[in-house]
Coordinates of C-alpha atoms in Angstrom, one line a residue:
X1 CA -135.2 -19.7 -20.0
X2 CA -133.0 -18.4 -22.5
X3 CA -130.1 -18.5 -20.3
X4 CA -130.1 -22.4 -19.9
X5 CA -130.9 -22.9 -23.7
X6 CA -127.9 -21.1 -24.6
X7 CA -126.0 -23.5 -21.7
X8 CA -127.4 -26.5 -23.5
X9 CA -126.5 -25.3 -27.2
X10 CA -123.3 -24.3 -25.5
X11 CA -122.7 -27.7 -24.3
X12 CA -123.9 -29.2 -27.2
X13 CA -121.6 -27.4 -29.4
X14 CA -118.3 -28.7 -26.9
X15 CA -119.8 -32.4 -27.2
X16 CA -120.2 -32.2 -31.5
X17 CA -116.8 -30.6 -31.4
X18 CA -115.1 -33.2 -29.2
X19 CA -116.7 -35.9 -31.3
X20 CA -115.6 -34.5 -34.8
X21 CA -112.1 -34.1 -33.4
X22 CA -112.2 -37.6 -32.2
X23 CA -114.1 -39.0 -36.3
X24 CA -111.5 -36.8 -37.8
X25 CA -108.6 -39.1 -36.1
X26 CA -110.1 -42.0 -36.4
X27 CA -110.7 -42.3 -40.1
X28 CA -107.4 -39.8 -41.2
X29 CA -104.7 -41.4 -39.1
X30 CA -103.5 -44.6 -39.9
X31 CA -100.5 -46.9 -39.5
X32 CA -98.2 -47.9 -41.7
X33 CA -97.7 -51.8 -41.3
X34 CA -93.9 -51.7 -42.0
X35 CA -93.7 -50.3 -38.7
X36 CA -94.5 -53.7 -37.2
X37 CA -92.2 -56.1 -39.6
X38 CA -90.4 -57.5 -36.7
X39 CA -94.1 -58.4 -34.3
X40 CA -95.1 -59.9 -37.9
X41 CA -92.3 -62.4 -38.3
X42 CA -93.6 -64.4 -35.6
X43 CA -97.1 -63.7 -35.2
X44 CA -99.3 -62.2 -37.9
X45 CA -102.4 -62.8 -36.5
X46 CA -101.6 -62.0 -33.1
X47 CA -100.0 -58.4 -35.0
X48 CA -102.9 -57.5 -36.4
X49 CA -105.1 -57.9 -33.8
X50 CA -102.7 -55.3 -31.8
X51 CA -103.0 -52.7 -34.1
X52 CA -107.1 -53.3 -34.3
X53 CA -106.9 -53.0 -30.0
X54 CA -104.9 -49.4 -30.8
X55 CA -108.1 -48.0 -32.8
X56 CA -106.6 -48.0 -36.0
X57 CA -108.5 -48.7 -38.9
X58 CA -106.4 -47.6 -41.9
X59 CA -103.5 -49.3 -43.0
X60 CA -100.5 -49.3 -45.3
X61 CA -99.1 -52.0 -46.4
X62 CA -99.2 -54.5 -49.2
X63 CA -97.7 -58.4 -48.9
X64 CA -99.4 -60.9 -46.7
X65 CA -96.6 -62.1 -44.5
X66 CA -96.6 -65.9 -46.4
X67 CA -100.0 -66.0 -45.7
X68 CA -102.0 -67.2 -48.6
X69 CA -104.2 -63.7 -49.6
X70 CA -107.3 -65.3 -48.7
X71 CA -106.4 -65.6 -45.4
X72 CA -104.6 -62.6 -45.0
X73 CA -107.5 -60.7 -46.4
X74 CA -109.8 -62.2 -44.3
X75 CA -108.1 -61.7 -40.8
X76 CA -107.9 -57.6 -42.1
X77 CA -111.6 -58.1 -42.3
X78 CA -111.8 -59.6 -39.2
X79 CA -110.1 -56.8 -37.3
X80 CA -111.5 -54.1 -39.1
X81 CA -108.4 -53.1 -41.2
X82 CA -108.8 -51.6 -44.6
X83 CA -105.7 -51.7 -46.7
X84 CA -106.0 -47.5 -48.3
X85 CA -102.6 -47.5 -49.6
X86 CA -99.6 -50.3 -50.9
X87 CA -96.1 -50.3 -51.7
X88 CA -94.7 -50.9 -54.9
X89 CA -91.0 -51.1 -56.2
X90 CA -89.5 -49.1 -58.9
X91 CA -88.7 -51.9 -60.5
X92 CA -92.3 -53.7 -61.1
X93 CA -93.6 -49.5 -61.5
X94 CA -91.0 -49.3 -64.3
X95 CA -91.3 -52.8 -65.7
X96 CA -94.1 -54.4 -64.3
X97 CA -97.2 -51.6 -63.9
X98 CA -99.6 -54.5 -64.4
X99 CA -98.1 -56.4 -61.4
X100 CA -99.0 -53.3 -59.4
X101 CA -102.4 -52.4 -60.3
X102 CA -103.5 -55.7 -59.3
X103 CA -102.3 -56.0 -56.3
X104 CA -104.0 -52.7 -55.5
X105 CA -106.6 -54.1 -56.5
X106 CA -106.7 -57.1 -54.9
X107 CA -106.7 -54.9 -51.6
X108 CA -109.4 -52.4 -52.7
X109 CA -106.4 -49.7 -52.4
X110 CA -107.2 -46.4 -54.0
X111 CA -103.2 -44.9 -53.3
X112 CA -100.2 -46.6 -54.3
X113 CA -96.7 -45.3 -52.7
X114 CA -93.2 -46.0 -53.9
X115 CA -90.6 -45.1 -51.2
X116 CA -87.2 -45.5 -52.9
X117 CA -85.6 -45.1 -56.1
X118 CA -82.3 -47.4 -56.3
X119 CA -79.5 -45.4 -56.8
X120 CA -75.6 -46.2 -56.8
X121 CA -74.5 -45.5 -53.2
X122 CA -75.1 -41.6 -51.9
X123 CA -75.0 -40.5 -55.4
X124 CA -78.6 -39.4 -56.6
X125 CA -78.2 -36.9 -59.5
X126 CA -80.7 -34.7 -61.8
X127 CA -80.4 -37.8 -64.4
X128 CA -81.8 -40.3 -61.9
X129 CA -84.4 -37.8 -61.2
X130 CA -85.6 -37.2 -64.4
X131 CA -85.1 -40.9 -64.9
X132 CA -87.8 -41.8 -62.3
X133 CA -90.4 -38.5 -63.1
X134 CA -90.4 -40.2 -66.5
X135 CA -90.9 -43.6 -64.5
X136 CA -93.9 -42.0 -62.2
X137 CA -95.6 -40.1 -65.0
X138 CA -95.9 -43.3 -66.5
X139 CA -96.9 -45.9 -64.3
X140 CA -99.2 -42.9 -62.4
X141 CA -101.1 -42.2 -65.7
X142 CA -101.4 -46.2 -66.2
X143 CA -102.9 -46.2 -62.3
X144 CA -104.9 -43.6 -62.4
X145 CA -107.2 -45.0 -65.3
X146 CA -107.8 -47.8 -62.7
X147 CA -109.2 -44.4 -59.8
X148 CA -105.7 -45.2 -58.0
X149 CA -103.1 -42.8 -57.1
X150 CA -99.6 -43.0 -57.2
X151 CA -97.8 -41.5 -54.6
X152 CA -93.7 -40.7 -54.3
X153 CA -92.3 -40.6 -51.0
X154 CA -89.1 -39.1 -50.7
X155 CA -86.2 -40.2 -48.5
X156 CA -84.6 -37.3 -48.4
X157 CA -81.7 -37.5 -51.1
X158 CA -84.2 -35.6 -53.4
X159 CA -83.3 -32.7 -51.4
X160 CA -80.3 -32.0 -52.4
X161 CA -79.5 -28.5 -54.6
X162 CA -80.4 -28.4 -58.5
X163 CA -80.6 -25.2 -60.1
X164 CA -82.6 -22.8 -57.8
X165 CA -84.1 -25.4 -56.0
X166 CA -83.7 -28.8 -55.2
X167 CA -83.9 -32.1 -56.7
X168 CA -87.5 -32.5 -55.5
X169 CA -88.6 -29.6 -56.9
X170 CA -87.8 -30.6 -60.4
X171 CA -89.6 -33.8 -59.8
X172 CA -92.6 -31.5 -58.0
X173 CA -92.9 -29.4 -60.7
X174 CA -92.9 -32.1 -63.6
X175 CA -95.4 -34.4 -61.0
X176 CA -98.1 -34.5 -63.5
X177 CA -99.9 -38.1 -63.5
X178 CA -98.4 -38.6 -59.5
X179 CA -98.7 -37.1 -55.9
X180 CA -96.4 -37.1 -52.9
X181 CA -96.7 -38.9 -49.9
X182 CA -94.2 -36.8 -47.1
X183 CA -92.6 -38.6 -44.7
X184 CA -91.8 -35.8 -42.3
X185 CA -89.2 -37.2 -40.7
X186 CA -87.4 -37.8 -44.3
X187 CA -88.3 -34.3 -45.5
X188 CA -86.4 -32.5 -42.5
X189 CA -83.8 -35.3 -42.3
X190 CA -82.7 -34.3 -46.0
X191 CA -82.7 -30.7 -45.1
X192 CA -86.2 -30.0 -46.3
X193 CA -88.7 -28.1 -44.7
X194 CA -92.2 -29.7 -44.4
X195 CA -94.5 -26.8 -44.3
X196 CA -92.7 -24.6 -46.8
X197 CA -93.3 -28.4 -48.3
X198 CA -97.0 -28.4 -47.8
X199 CA -97.4 -24.5 -49.1
X200 CA -95.0 -24.4 -51.9
X201 CA -97.0 -28.4 -53.3
X202 CA -100.6 -28.0 -51.6
X203 CA -102.3 -30.4 -53.6
X204 CA -99.6 -32.6 -54.6
X205 CA -99.0 -34.2 -51.1
X206 CA -101.8 -36.7 -50.4
X207 CA -100.3 -39.1 -48.0
X208 CA -98.3 -38.0 -45.0
X209 CA -95.9 -40.2 -43.2
X210 CA -96.0 -39.0 -39.2
X211 CA -92.6 -40.0 -38.0
X212 CA -90.7 -37.9 -35.3
X213 CA -86.7 -37.2 -34.6
X214 CA -84.9 -38.0 -31.2
X215 CA -83.5 -34.1 -30.5
X216 CA -79.8 -34.0 -31.0
X217 CA -79.5 -35.9 -34.3
X218 CA -77.9 -34.0 -37.1
X219 CA -79.6 -34.8 -40.6
X220 CA -78.2 -35.6 -43.9
X221 CA -79.3 -36.5 -47.6
X222 CA -78.0 -40.0 -48.4
X223 CA -81.3 -41.1 -46.9
X224 CA -80.1 -43.3 -44.0
X225 CA -79.7 -42.6 -41.0
X226 CA -80.2 -45.5 -37.5
X227 CA -84.5 -46.4 -36.8
X228 CA -83.4 -45.9 -32.7
X229 CA -84.1 -42.3 -33.4
X230 CA -87.5 -42.7 -33.8
X231 CA -89.0 -41.0 -30.9
X232 CA -93.1 -40.5 -30.0
X233 CA -94.9 -38.1 -31.9
X234 CA -94.2 -34.5 -30.0
X235 CA -91.6 -35.1 -28.4
X236 CA -88.7 -34.8 -31.1
X237 CA -87.7 -32.2 -33.3
X238 CA -90.1 -32.4 -36.4
X239 CA -93.0 -30.0 -35.7
X240 CA -95.7 -32.6 -36.3
X241 CA -98.2 -30.5 -34.6
X242 CA -97.8 -27.7 -37.4
X243 CA -98.1 -30.1 -40.0
X244 CA -100.9 -31.9 -39.2
X245 CA -102.6 -28.5 -38.5
X246 CA -101.7 -27.6 -42.0
X247 CA -102.0 -30.5 -43.4
X248 CA -106.2 -30.5 -42.1
X249 CA -106.5 -26.6 -43.3
X250 CA -105.6 -27.1 -46.6
X251 CA -107.3 -30.3 -47.5
X252 CA -105.6 -32.6 -49.5
X253 CA -104.2 -34.9 -47.6
X254 CA -106.2 -37.9 -47.2
X255 CA -104.8 -40.1 -44.6
X256 CA -101.6 -39.9 -42.0
X257 CA -99.7 -42.7 -41.5
X258 CA -97.6 -43.3 -38.5
X259 CA -94.4 -45.0 -39.3
X260 CA -92.2 -46.0 -35.9
X261 CA -89.2 -48.3 -37.1
X262 CA -87.7 -48.1 -33.9
X263 CA -87.7 -51.5 -31.4
X264 CA -89.5 -49.7 -28.9
X265 CA -93.2 -49.1 -31.6
X266 CA -95.3 -51.2 -29.3
X267 CA -94.4 -48.6 -26.9
X268 CA -94.2 -45.7 -28.3
X269 CA -97.7 -46.0 -31.2
X270 CA -100.3 -45.9 -28.5
X271 CA -98.4 -42.7 -27.0
X272 CA -97.9 -41.4 -30.3
X273 CA -102.0 -41.9 -31.0
X274 CA -102.6 -39.7 -27.4
X275 CA -100.7 -37.4 -28.9
X276 CA -102.5 -37.0 -32.3
X277 CA -105.9 -37.2 -30.3
X278 CA -104.6 -33.5 -28.3
X279 CA -104.4 -32.0 -31.5

């Protein structure tokens, strides 16, 4: 009887572990809607339905693709999609923070992400870094008052050398009222190490963009690359498995958004989701 009970307990434990793993993936892994920007141009309703069919419930976006906001929000609700993070332009964070606050509140989003610091050509230096850090701290403080976290999404040019580290290190060490969304592709492409950054600034990385880079691609710190170098997660040169594992261990990353900007996105996202469910 004891042996049968032990087998039963073991079987239940295995099932619970499997269910728990699935739940973690369902709750934490979402999609950056920019991935489907081309599909949205012709069919907003059908594109949101596709995201629902993939089993994704958490999304990052911000606009309404030309639809009235009430109509767009109804489509999100009908497709069980929760906008947990919205994008904001640097200029709005700098000059019209209340517009950013209102947009986040419209969607009920708890995160606002900024993905680009305007600069001249390929020139990005400490002066611009200091300016951006000040802008993000000021905007982040206001957003924090509303229960919203500002997260900056680095694009690779922040990993240029500065003193004994990089421009990104300066920004991270002086980020008093904002956090980071780490796009693992762009960190890797710019010469940074996503795993090292997770360990160095564990409590400052709260969102991830999961994006893999085709083997053979050589990175640079310009912030530019051919989007067709985006490949199915786990098949490229970025250590997606190691990054996901470490982010779960640290516990500060709240959401991981798949972002796939290539023309094969509709075929690749389901494969990427399948890979993530094996971790």
